[in-house]
mmCIF file of C-alpha atoms in Angstrom:
data_model
loop_
_atom_site.group_PDB
_atom_site.id
_atom_site.type_symbol
_atom_site.label_atom_id
_atom_site.label_comp_id
_atom_site.label_asym_id
_atom_site.label_seq_id
_atom_site.Cartn_x
_atom_site.Cartn_y
_atom_site.Cartn_z
ATOM 1 C CA MET A 20 -44.310 1.688 31.829
ATOM 2 C CA ALA A 21 -43.993 2.985 28.324
ATOM 3 C CA LYS A 22 -41.364 1.325 26.195
ATOM 4 C CA ALA A 23 -38.355 3.352 25.150
ATOM 5 C CA SER A 24 -38.486 4.478 21.560
ATOM 6 C CA THR A 25 -36.505 2.349 19.123
ATOM 7 C CA THR A 26 -36.729 4.828 16.269
ATOM 8 C CA THR A 27 -33.386 5.420 14.569
ATOM 9 C CA SER A 28 -32.315 8.388 12.512
ATOM 10 C CA PRO A 29 -31.937 8.111 8.717
ATOM 11 C CA ARG A 30 -28.177 8.572 9.230
ATOM 12 C CA THR A 31 -28.044 5.581 11.624
ATOM 13 C CA ASP A 32 -30.094 3.415 9.249
ATOM 14 C CA LYS A 33 -27.821 4.352 6.373
ATOM 15 C CA ALA A 34 -24.692 3.493 8.386
ATOM 16 C CA ALA A 35 -26.101 0.122 9.431
ATOM 17 C CA THR A 36 -27.088 -0.687 5.856
ATOM 18 C CA LYS A 37 -23.625 0.277 4.653
ATOM 19 C CA ARG A 38 -21.912 -1.950 7.250
ATOM 20 C CA ALA A 39 -24.100 -4.902 6.311
ATOM 21 C CA SER A 40 -23.387 -4.354 2.650
ATOM 22 C CA ARG A 41 -19.628 -4.227 3.261
ATOM 23 C CA GLU A 42 -19.765 -7.546 5.093
ATOM 24 C CA THR A 43 -21.531 -9.388 2.285
ATOM 25 C CA ARG A 44 -20.611 -7.789 -0.999
ATOM 26 C CA GLY A 45 -17.291 -9.616 -1.354
ATOM 27 C CA ALA A 46 -19.065 -12.979 -1.648
ATOM 28 C CA PRO A 47 -20.480 -14.291 -4.930
ATOM 29 C CA ARG A 48 -23.908 -12.809 -5.513
ATOM 30 C CA SER A 49 -25.567 -16.221 -5.495
ATOM 31 C CA SER A 50 -24.174 -17.161 -2.046
ATOM 32 C CA THR A 51 -24.438 -14.109 0.177
ATOM 33 C CA GLY A 52 -24.969 -16.262 3.266
ATOM 34 C CA ALA A 53 -22.105 -18.651 2.553
ATOM 35 C CA ALA A 54 -19.026 -18.926 4.719
ATOM 36 C CA VAL A 55 -16.148 -16.557 3.981
ATOM 37 C CA TYR A 56 -13.802 -18.036 1.409
ATOM 38 C CA THR A 57 -10.281 -18.699 2.648
ATOM 39 C CA LEU A 58 -7.152 -20.251 1.199
ATOM 40 C CA SER A 59 -5.747 -23.440 2.631
ATOM 41 C CA ALA A 60 -2.181 -23.171 3.910
ATOM 42 C CA ALA A 61 -0.962 -25.501 1.171
ATOM 43 C CA ARG A 62 -2.703 -23.555 -1.597
ATOM 44 C CA GLU A 63 -1.443 -20.244 -0.234
ATOM 45 C CA ALA A 64 2.119 -21.576 -0.144
ATOM 46 C CA GLU A 65 1.762 -22.794 -3.719
ATOM 47 C CA LEU A 66 0.516 -19.422 -4.947
ATOM 48 C CA LEU A 67 3.205 -17.563 -3.003
ATOM 49 C CA ARG A 68 5.847 -19.627 -4.792
ATOM 50 C CA GLU A 69 4.224 -18.720 -8.093
ATOM 51 C CA ALA A 70 4.171 -15.043 -7.085
ATOM 52 C CA GLU A 71 7.801 -15.083 -6.000
ATOM 53 C CA SER A 72 8.801 -16.680 -9.295
ATOM 54 C CA LEU A 73 7.779 -13.450 -11.035
ATOM 55 C CA GLY A 74 10.837 -11.723 -9.570
ATOM 56 C CA ASP A 75 10.829 -8.047 -10.508
ATOM 57 C CA ASP A 76 8.361 -8.600 -13.369
ATOM 58 C CA THR A 77 5.408 -7.305 -11.358
ATOM 59 C CA VAL A 78 2.740 -4.625 -11.655
ATOM 60 C CA ILE A 79 2.369 -2.082 -8.847
ATOM 61 C CA PHE A 80 -0.974 -2.447 -7.100
ATOM 62 C CA PRO A 81 -2.891 0.849 -7.566
ATOM 63 C CA GLY A 82 -5.051 0.553 -4.449
ATOM 64 C CA LYS A 83 -8.841 0.407 -3.965
ATOM 65 C CA LEU A 84 -8.692 -3.192 -2.762
ATOM 66 C CA ALA A 85 -12.406 -3.665 -2.036
ATOM 67 C CA ARG A 86 -13.480 -2.343 -5.434
ATOM 68 C CA ARG A 87 -10.735 -4.257 -7.225
ATOM 69 C CA VAL A 88 -11.744 -7.536 -5.565
ATOM 70 C CA ILE A 89 -15.404 -7.022 -6.488
ATOM 71 C CA TRP A 90 -14.449 -6.370 -10.101
ATOM 72 C CA SER A 91 -12.170 -9.418 -10.302
ATOM 73 C CA SER A 92 -14.749 -11.647 -8.626
ATOM 74 C CA ARG A 93 -17.340 -10.681 -11.236
ATOM 75 C CA ILE A 94 -14.929 -11.613 -14.010
ATOM 76 C CA GLN A 95 -14.248 -14.960 -12.318
ATOM 77 C CA LEU A 96 -17.971 -15.692 -11.947
ATOM 78 C CA ALA A 97 -18.576 -14.787 -15.602
ATOM 79 C CA ALA A 98 -15.750 -17.094 -16.657
ATOM 80 C CA GLU A 99 -17.193 -19.988 -14.638
ATOM 81 C CA ARG A 100 -20.549 -19.365 -16.322
ATOM 82 C CA ASP A 101 -18.922 -19.355 -19.769
ATOM 83 C CA ALA A 102 -16.305 -22.041 -19.091
ATOM 84 C CA ALA A 103 -17.684 -24.425 -21.724
ATOM 85 C CA ASP A 104 -16.861 -21.860 -24.409
ATOM 86 C CA LEU A 105 -13.694 -20.368 -22.956
ATOM 87 C CA VAL A 106 -11.806 -23.669 -22.595
ATOM 88 C CA ARG A 107 -12.192 -24.223 -26.358
ATOM 89 C CA THR A 108 -10.431 -20.962 -27.255
ATOM 90 C CA PRO A 109 -7.739 -21.642 -29.907
ATOM 91 C CA PHE A 110 -4.807 -19.864 -28.236
ATOM 92 C CA PRO A 111 -1.501 -19.696 -30.195
ATOM 93 C CA GLU A 112 0.780 -22.740 -30.018
ATOM 94 C CA ASP A 113 3.191 -20.965 -27.638
ATOM 95 C CA GLU A 114 0.422 -20.325 -25.084
ATOM 96 C CA PRO A 115 -1.239 -23.084 -23.024
ATOM 97 C CA ALA A 116 -4.901 -23.858 -23.468
ATOM 98 C CA LEU A 117 -7.312 -22.384 -20.954
ATOM 99 C CA THR A 118 -8.660 -24.921 -18.439
ATOM 100 C CA ARG A 119 -11.486 -24.998 -15.930
ATOM 101 C CA GLU A 120 -8.860 -25.333 -13.187
ATOM 102 C CA GLU A 121 -7.258 -22.065 -14.347
ATOM 103 C CA ILE A 122 -10.645 -20.346 -14.297
ATOM 104 C CA ARG A 123 -11.343 -21.548 -10.756
ATOM 105 C CA ALA A 124 -7.810 -20.577 -9.684
ATOM 106 C CA LEU A 125 -8.576 -16.904 -10.203
ATOM 107 C CA ARG A 126 -10.664 -17.032 -7.043
ATOM 108 C CA ASP A 127 -7.611 -18.232 -5.088
ATOM 109 C CA LYS A 128 -5.451 -15.481 -6.596
ATOM 110 C CA ILE A 129 -7.999 -12.846 -5.608
ATOM 111 C CA GLU A 130 -7.931 -14.164 -2.049
ATOM 112 C CA LEU A 131 -4.120 -14.131 -2.064
ATOM 113 C CA LEU A 132 -4.275 -10.446 -3.018
ATOM 114 C CA ARG A 133 -6.498 -9.812 0.018
ATOM 115 C CA VAL A 134 -4.103 -11.677 2.312
ATOM 116 C CA THR A 135 -0.904 -10.060 1.053
ATOM 117 C CA GLN A 136 -2.471 -6.582 1.121
ATOM 118 C CA SER A 137 -3.493 -7.115 4.751
ATOM 119 C CA ARG A 138 0.018 -8.200 5.678
ATOM 120 C CA TRP A 139 1.578 -5.247 3.878
ATOM 121 C CA GLN A 140 -0.772 -2.835 5.637
ATOM 122 C CA ALA A 141 0.067 -4.378 9.024
ATOM 123 C CA VAL A 142 3.783 -3.827 8.424
ATOM 124 C CA GLN A 143 3.120 -0.320 7.164
ATOM 125 C CA GLN A 144 1.041 0.535 10.228
ATOM 126 C CA ARG A 145 3.880 -0.561 12.514
ATOM 127 C CA GLN A 146 6.214 1.736 10.623
ATOM 128 C CA GLU A 147 3.752 4.616 10.842
ATOM 129 C CA GLN A 148 3.561 4.106 14.606
ATOM 130 C CA ALA A 149 7.357 4.158 14.791
ATOM 131 C CA VAL A 150 7.435 7.400 12.794
ATOM 132 C CA ALA A 151 4.944 8.990 15.205
ATOM 133 C CA MET A 152 6.884 7.796 18.257
ATOM 134 C CA PHE A 153 10.138 9.187 16.839
ATOM 135 C CA LYS A 154 8.838 12.761 16.584
ATOM 136 C CA GLY A 155 8.814 13.630 20.315
ATOM 137 C CA PRO A 156 12.347 12.451 21.221
ATOM 138 C CA ALA A 157 13.654 13.892 17.950
ATOM 139 C CA ALA A 158 12.210 17.327 18.706
ATOM 140 C CA GLU A 159 13.775 17.280 22.177
ATOM 141 C CA ALA A 160 17.129 16.171 20.769
ATOM 142 C CA ALA A 161 17.032 19.009 18.230
ATOM 143 C CA LEU A 162 16.623 21.560 21.035
ATOM 144 C CA HIS A 163 19.560 20.144 23.010
ATOM 145 C CA ARG A 164 21.583 20.058 19.803
ATOM 146 C CA GLN A 165 21.065 23.799 19.388
ATOM 147 C CA THR A 166 22.061 24.459 23.000
ATOM 148 C CA LEU A 167 25.326 22.570 22.583
ATOM 149 C CA LEU A 168 26.112 24.049 19.173
ATOM 150 C CA ARG A 169 25.799 27.535 20.681
ATOM 151 C CA PHE A 170 28.272 26.560 23.383
ATOM 152 C CA PHE A 171 30.778 25.037 20.954
ATOM 153 C CA ASP A 172 30.454 27.964 18.520
ATOM 154 C CA LEU A 173 31.876 30.189 21.243
ATOM 155 C CA ARG A 174 34.452 27.655 22.393
ATOM 156 C CA PHE A 175 35.794 27.068 18.863
ATOM 157 C CA LYS A 176 35.732 30.727 17.815
ATOM 158 C CA LYS A 177 39.507 30.671 17.291
ATOM 159 C CA SER A 178 39.826 26.981 16.353
ATOM 160 C CA PRO A 179 39.534 26.227 12.599
ATOM 161 C CA GLU A 180 39.543 22.502 13.323
ATOM 162 C CA GLY A 181 36.721 22.843 15.837
ATOM 163 C CA GLN A 182 34.720 24.997 13.408
ATOM 164 C CA LYS A 183 35.057 22.302 10.740
ATOM 165 C CA ARG A 184 33.598 19.752 13.103
ATOM 166 C CA LEU A 185 30.644 22.036 13.826
ATOM 167 C CA MET A 186 30.116 22.660 10.112
ATOM 168 C CA ALA A 187 29.979 18.902 9.536
ATOM 169 C CA ILE A 188 27.315 18.567 12.243
ATOM 170 C CA ARG A 189 25.245 21.352 10.708
ATOM 171 C CA ALA A 190 25.675 20.118 7.126
ATOM 172 C CA GLY A 191 23.056 17.363 7.087
ATOM 173 C CA SER A 192 19.304 17.310 7.547
ATOM 174 C CA GLY A 193 16.697 14.675 8.217
ATOM 175 C CA ASP A 194 16.210 12.060 10.894
ATOM 176 C CA ALA A 195 19.295 9.973 10.134
ATOM 177 C CA ASP A 196 21.460 13.100 10.233
ATOM 178 C CA LEU A 197 19.962 14.110 13.568
ATOM 179 C CA VAL A 198 20.887 10.744 15.081
ATOM 180 C CA GLN A 199 24.434 11.108 13.735
ATOM 181 C CA ASP A 200 24.619 14.724 14.972
ATOM 182 C CA VAL A 201 23.744 13.567 18.477
ATOM 183 C CA SER A 202 26.554 11.018 18.360
ATOM 184 C CA ASP A 203 29.054 13.604 17.075
ATOM 185 C CA LEU A 204 28.043 16.153 19.698
ATOM 186 C CA LEU A 205 28.365 13.604 22.488
ATOM 187 C CA LEU A 206 31.931 12.942 21.379
ATOM 188 C CA LEU A 207 32.669 16.676 21.592
ATOM 189 C CA CYS A 208 31.025 16.793 25.015
ATOM 190 C CA SER A 209 33.239 14.010 26.317
ATOM 191 C CA GLU A 210 36.340 15.803 25.008
ATOM 192 C CA HIS A 211 35.334 19.065 26.712
ATOM 193 C CA ALA A 212 33.579 17.658 29.773
ATOM 194 C CA GLU A 213 35.157 20.006 32.317
ATOM 195 C CA ALA A 214 34.299 23.179 30.354
ATOM 196 C CA LEU A 215 30.820 21.862 29.722
ATOM 197 C CA ARG A 216 30.268 21.200 33.414
ATOM 198 C CA LYS A 217 31.032 24.860 34.201
ATOM 199 C CA ALA A 218 28.835 26.300 31.430
ATOM 200 C CA PRO A 219 25.991 28.380 32.923
ATOM 201 C CA ARG A 220 23.133 27.882 30.399
ATOM 202 C CA GLY A 221 22.145 24.257 30.927
ATOM 203 C CA GLU A 222 24.716 22.757 28.571
ATOM 204 C CA ALA A 223 25.641 19.922 30.965
ATOM 205 C CA ASP A 224 21.980 18.966 31.341
ATOM 206 C CA ALA A 225 21.541 19.067 27.549
ATOM 207 C CA ALA A 226 24.496 16.707 27.128
ATOM 208 C CA ALA A 227 23.098 14.353 29.772
ATOM 209 C CA ARG A 228 19.717 14.199 28.040
ATOM 210 C CA LEU A 229 21.341 13.542 24.671
ATOM 211 C CA ARG A 230 23.252 10.618 26.185
ATOM 212 C CA ALA A 231 19.955 9.157 27.345
ATOM 213 C CA LEU A 232 18.198 9.870 24.045
ATOM 214 C CA SER A 233 20.956 8.664 21.708
ATOM 215 C CA PRO A 234 20.353 4.879 21.896
ATOM 216 C CA GLU A 235 16.588 5.399 21.915
ATOM 217 C CA LEU A 236 16.749 7.543 18.775
ATOM 218 C CA ALA A 237 18.977 5.027 17.000
ATOM 219 C CA ARG A 238 16.562 2.185 17.779
ATOM 220 C CA MET A 239 13.501 4.178 16.734
ATOM 221 C CA LEU A 240 15.188 5.272 13.514
ATOM 222 C CA ALA A 241 15.745 1.625 12.616
ATOM 223 C CA ASP A 242 12.091 0.828 13.378
ATOM 224 C CA LYS A 243 10.776 3.619 11.142
ATOM 225 C CA THR A 244 13.071 2.859 8.229
ATOM 226 C CA PHE A 245 11.624 0.883 5.314
ATOM 227 C CA SER A 246 12.756 -2.534 6.484
ATOM 228 C CA PRO A 247 13.473 -5.684 4.475
ATOM 229 C CA GLU A 248 10.280 -7.116 5.976
ATOM 230 C CA ALA A 249 8.276 -4.172 4.595
ATOM 231 C CA GLN A 250 9.961 -4.432 1.205
ATOM 232 C CA ARG A 251 9.149 -8.137 1.003
ATOM 233 C CA ALA A 252 5.526 -7.601 2.110
ATOM 234 C CA ARG A 253 4.938 -4.942 -0.536
ATOM 235 C CA LYS A 254 6.684 -6.945 -3.245
ATOM 236 C CA LEU A 255 4.545 -10.008 -2.478
ATOM 237 C CA ARG A 256 1.391 -7.862 -2.546
ATOM 238 C CA ASP A 257 2.345 -6.513 -5.965
ATOM 239 C CA ALA A 258 3.185 -10.023 -7.178
ATOM 240 C CA ALA A 259 -0.207 -11.328 -6.000
ATOM 241 C CA TYR A 260 -1.900 -8.488 -7.848
ATOM 242 C CA THR A 261 0.120 -9.349 -10.963
ATOM 243 C CA LEU A 262 -1.158 -12.936 -10.819
ATOM 244 C CA VAL A 263 -4.719 -11.607 -10.800
ATOM 245 C CA VAL A 264 -4.055 -9.250 -13.717
ATOM 246 C CA HIS A 265 -2.384 -11.971 -15.807
ATOM 247 C CA ALA A 266 -5.243 -14.395 -15.152
ATOM 248 C CA GLU A 267 -7.841 -11.794 -16.109
ATOM 249 C CA ARG A 268 -6.036 -10.967 -19.337
ATOM 250 C CA ARG A 269 -6.157 -14.630 -20.379
ATOM 251 C CA LEU A 270 -9.877 -14.786 -19.633
ATOM 252 C CA ARG A 271 -10.455 -11.495 -21.435
ATOM 253 C CA ALA A 272 -8.634 -12.706 -24.541
ATOM 254 C CA ALA A 273 -10.805 -15.835 -24.629
ATOM 255 C CA ALA A 274 -13.978 -13.805 -24.047
ATOM 256 C CA GLU A 275 -13.082 -11.407 -26.846
ATOM 257 C CA TYR A 276 -12.744 -14.407 -29.201
ATOM 258 C CA TRP A 277 -16.182 -15.737 -28.285
ATOM 259 C CA TYR A 278 -18.242 -12.656 -27.427
ATOM 260 C CA ALA A 279 -16.827 -9.697 -29.357
ATOM 261 C CA GLY A 280 -19.672 -7.353 -30.302
ATOM 262 C CA THR A 281 -22.053 -8.735 -27.667
ATOM 263 C CA ASP A 282 -23.143 -7.457 -24.282
ATOM 264 C CA ARG A 283 -21.612 -10.501 -22.611
ATOM 265 C CA LEU A 284 -18.121 -9.119 -23.250
ATOM 266 C CA LYS A 285 -18.849 -6.306 -20.780
ATOM 267 C CA ASP A 286 -18.564 -8.861 -17.962
ATOM 268 C CA TYR A 287 -14.836 -9.119 -18.774
ATOM 269 C CA ALA A 288 -14.042 -5.381 -18.990
ATOM 270 C CA PRO A 289 -10.700 -4.266 -17.519
ATOM 271 C CA PHE A 290 -10.800 -2.489 -14.176
ATOM 272 C CA PRO A 291 -10.997 1.320 -14.671
ATOM 273 C CA VAL A 292 -8.167 3.376 -13.225
ATOM 274 C CA SER A 293 -8.758 6.964 -12.070
ATOM 275 C CA ARG A 294 -6.916 9.764 -13.804
ATOM 276 C CA GLY A 295 -3.746 10.628 -11.912
ATOM 277 C CA ALA A 296 -4.231 7.830 -9.379
ATOM 278 C CA ALA A 297 -1.104 7.341 -7.300
ATOM 279 C CA SER A 298 0.280 3.826 -7.606
ATOM 280 C CA THR A 299 1.192 3.413 -3.957
ATOM 281 C CA GLY A 300 -1.150 0.576 -3.144
ATOM 282 C CA ASP A 301 -2.057 2.302 0.130
ATOM 283 C CA GLU A 302 -5.138 4.123 -1.067
ATOM 284 C CA GLU A 303 -8.369 3.364 0.752
ATOM 285 C CA GLU A 304 -11.539 2.816 -1.219
ATOM 286 C CA GLU A 305 -13.500 6.021 -1.790
ATOM 287 C CA GLU A 306 -16.950 6.599 -0.324
ATOM 288 C CA GLU A 307 -18.506 7.281 -3.728
ATOM 289 C CA GLY A 308 -17.068 4.092 -5.137
ATOM 290 C CA GLU A 309 -18.400 2.096 -2.203
ATOM 291 C CA ALA A 310 -21.849 3.562 -2.641
ATOM 292 C CA ALA A 311 -21.794 2.749 -6.351
ATOM 293 C CA ALA A 312 -20.795 -0.848 -5.616
ATOM 294 C CA GLU A 313 -23.533 -1.210 -3.027
ATOM 295 C CA ASN A 314 -26.129 0.054 -5.488
ATOM 296 C CA GLY A 315 -24.971 -2.348 -8.186
ATOM 297 C CA ALA A 316 -23.401 0.357 -10.372
ATOM 298 C CA PRO A 317 -20.020 -0.159 -12.043
ATOM 299 C CA GLU A 318 -17.133 1.142 -9.950
ATOM 300 C CA GLY A 319 -15.454 4.188 -11.385
ATOM 301 C CA ASP A 320 -18.063 6.348 -13.100
ATOM 302 C CA ALA A 321 -17.416 8.600 -16.078
ATOM 303 C CA SER A 322 -16.527 11.505 -13.815
ATOM 304 C CA GLU A 323 -13.407 9.824 -12.462
ATOM 305 C CA VAL A 324 -12.402 7.123 -14.925
ATOM 306 C CA GLY A 325 -9.666 7.966 -17.401
ATOM 307 C CA ALA A 326 -8.391 4.569 -18.519
ATOM 308 C CA THR A 327 -8.355 0.887 -17.695
ATOM 309 C CA GLU A 328 -5.568 -1.331 -16.442
ATOM 310 C CA ASP A 329 -5.103 -2.603 -19.974
ATOM 311 C CA GLY A 330 -4.489 0.972 -21.134
ATOM 312 C CA THR A 331 -7.774 1.266 -23.043
ATOM 313 C CA PRO A 332 -10.052 4.316 -22.662
ATOM 314 C CA GLY A 333 -12.452 4.114 -19.732
ATOM 315 C CA GLU A 334 -16.136 4.940 -19.586
ATOM 316 C CA GLY A 335 -16.877 8.408 -20.888
ATOM 317 C CA GLU A 336 -13.402 8.684 -22.411
ATOM 318 C CA GLU A 337 -12.728 9.068 -26.121
ATOM 319 C CA SER A 338 -10.150 6.855 -27.722
ATOM 320 C CA PRO A 339 -7.212 8.679 -29.365
ATOM 321 C CA SER A 340 -8.623 7.987 -32.828
ATOM 322 C CA GLU A 341 -12.055 9.284 -31.869
ATOM 323 C CA ALA A 342 -10.505 12.429 -30.401
ATOM 324 C CA ASP A 343 -8.555 13.006 -33.625
ATOM 325 C CA GLU A 344 -11.650 12.582 -35.745
ATOM 326 C CA ALA A 345 -13.570 14.995 -33.552
#
């Protein structure tokens, strides 16, 4: 019997290559086959305390986690290579000397950024699920709300007080207002239960459904609201990112002292930030950026880079002075 063909399409080969590259590219280039690096519980707790000590003095994470981690890891590897020079940098008296331990610690801070980003995304996904689940019951409640408002518009045609109550129900908008509207309408329904029972256009059934939906809507609204847990998760993610940025700036300052004017300084370049990039921290890495990383090219080519995290012009971007001279 002839063997089945094992030929794969170019698209399949490309996808498999891409998956393999994603699995390995986060590791140091000299140890592709090494075990995945993880933080110990004690070290993670120590770094979390350091992150929390920053308070509100944090930088918002701009997203592109995979690309950002690759960039930071390259800086950390360069600093380990150049540690003998960097630790002798004559920092000002009010700034501590750079140590080998500080250089190695950047790796831990990069891993903390991975961990805190994963936790933030998990919380965010739960909220997104709650938002999606809220839509169906909310749409049904809105229909019943209209049915009952039509009924009470007629009933309160000669009642200024009743009309005020209906105006208050109609005044708001949004999910929280809908939940409150349901509660207010149910109170009206209980006050006019006999008239509602005799109404011929399904008003009693609408009121019954709203009674069933009311507690469900209130619970789902709480689930989809930006909770303290979500706020803490995002704040810790931003704080972890700030630790990475601060560590890199120290290494960059030392590298500029030793290697200014040489090609070696390029290993310490700030991460390029796209023009107009939203600082939400929820942005997934872009396909073009992934392909560039896999091919060994710098992330953020001249077509998309406008500046770096340090505020300096990016690749292909003129500095303000150069633009003036031109």
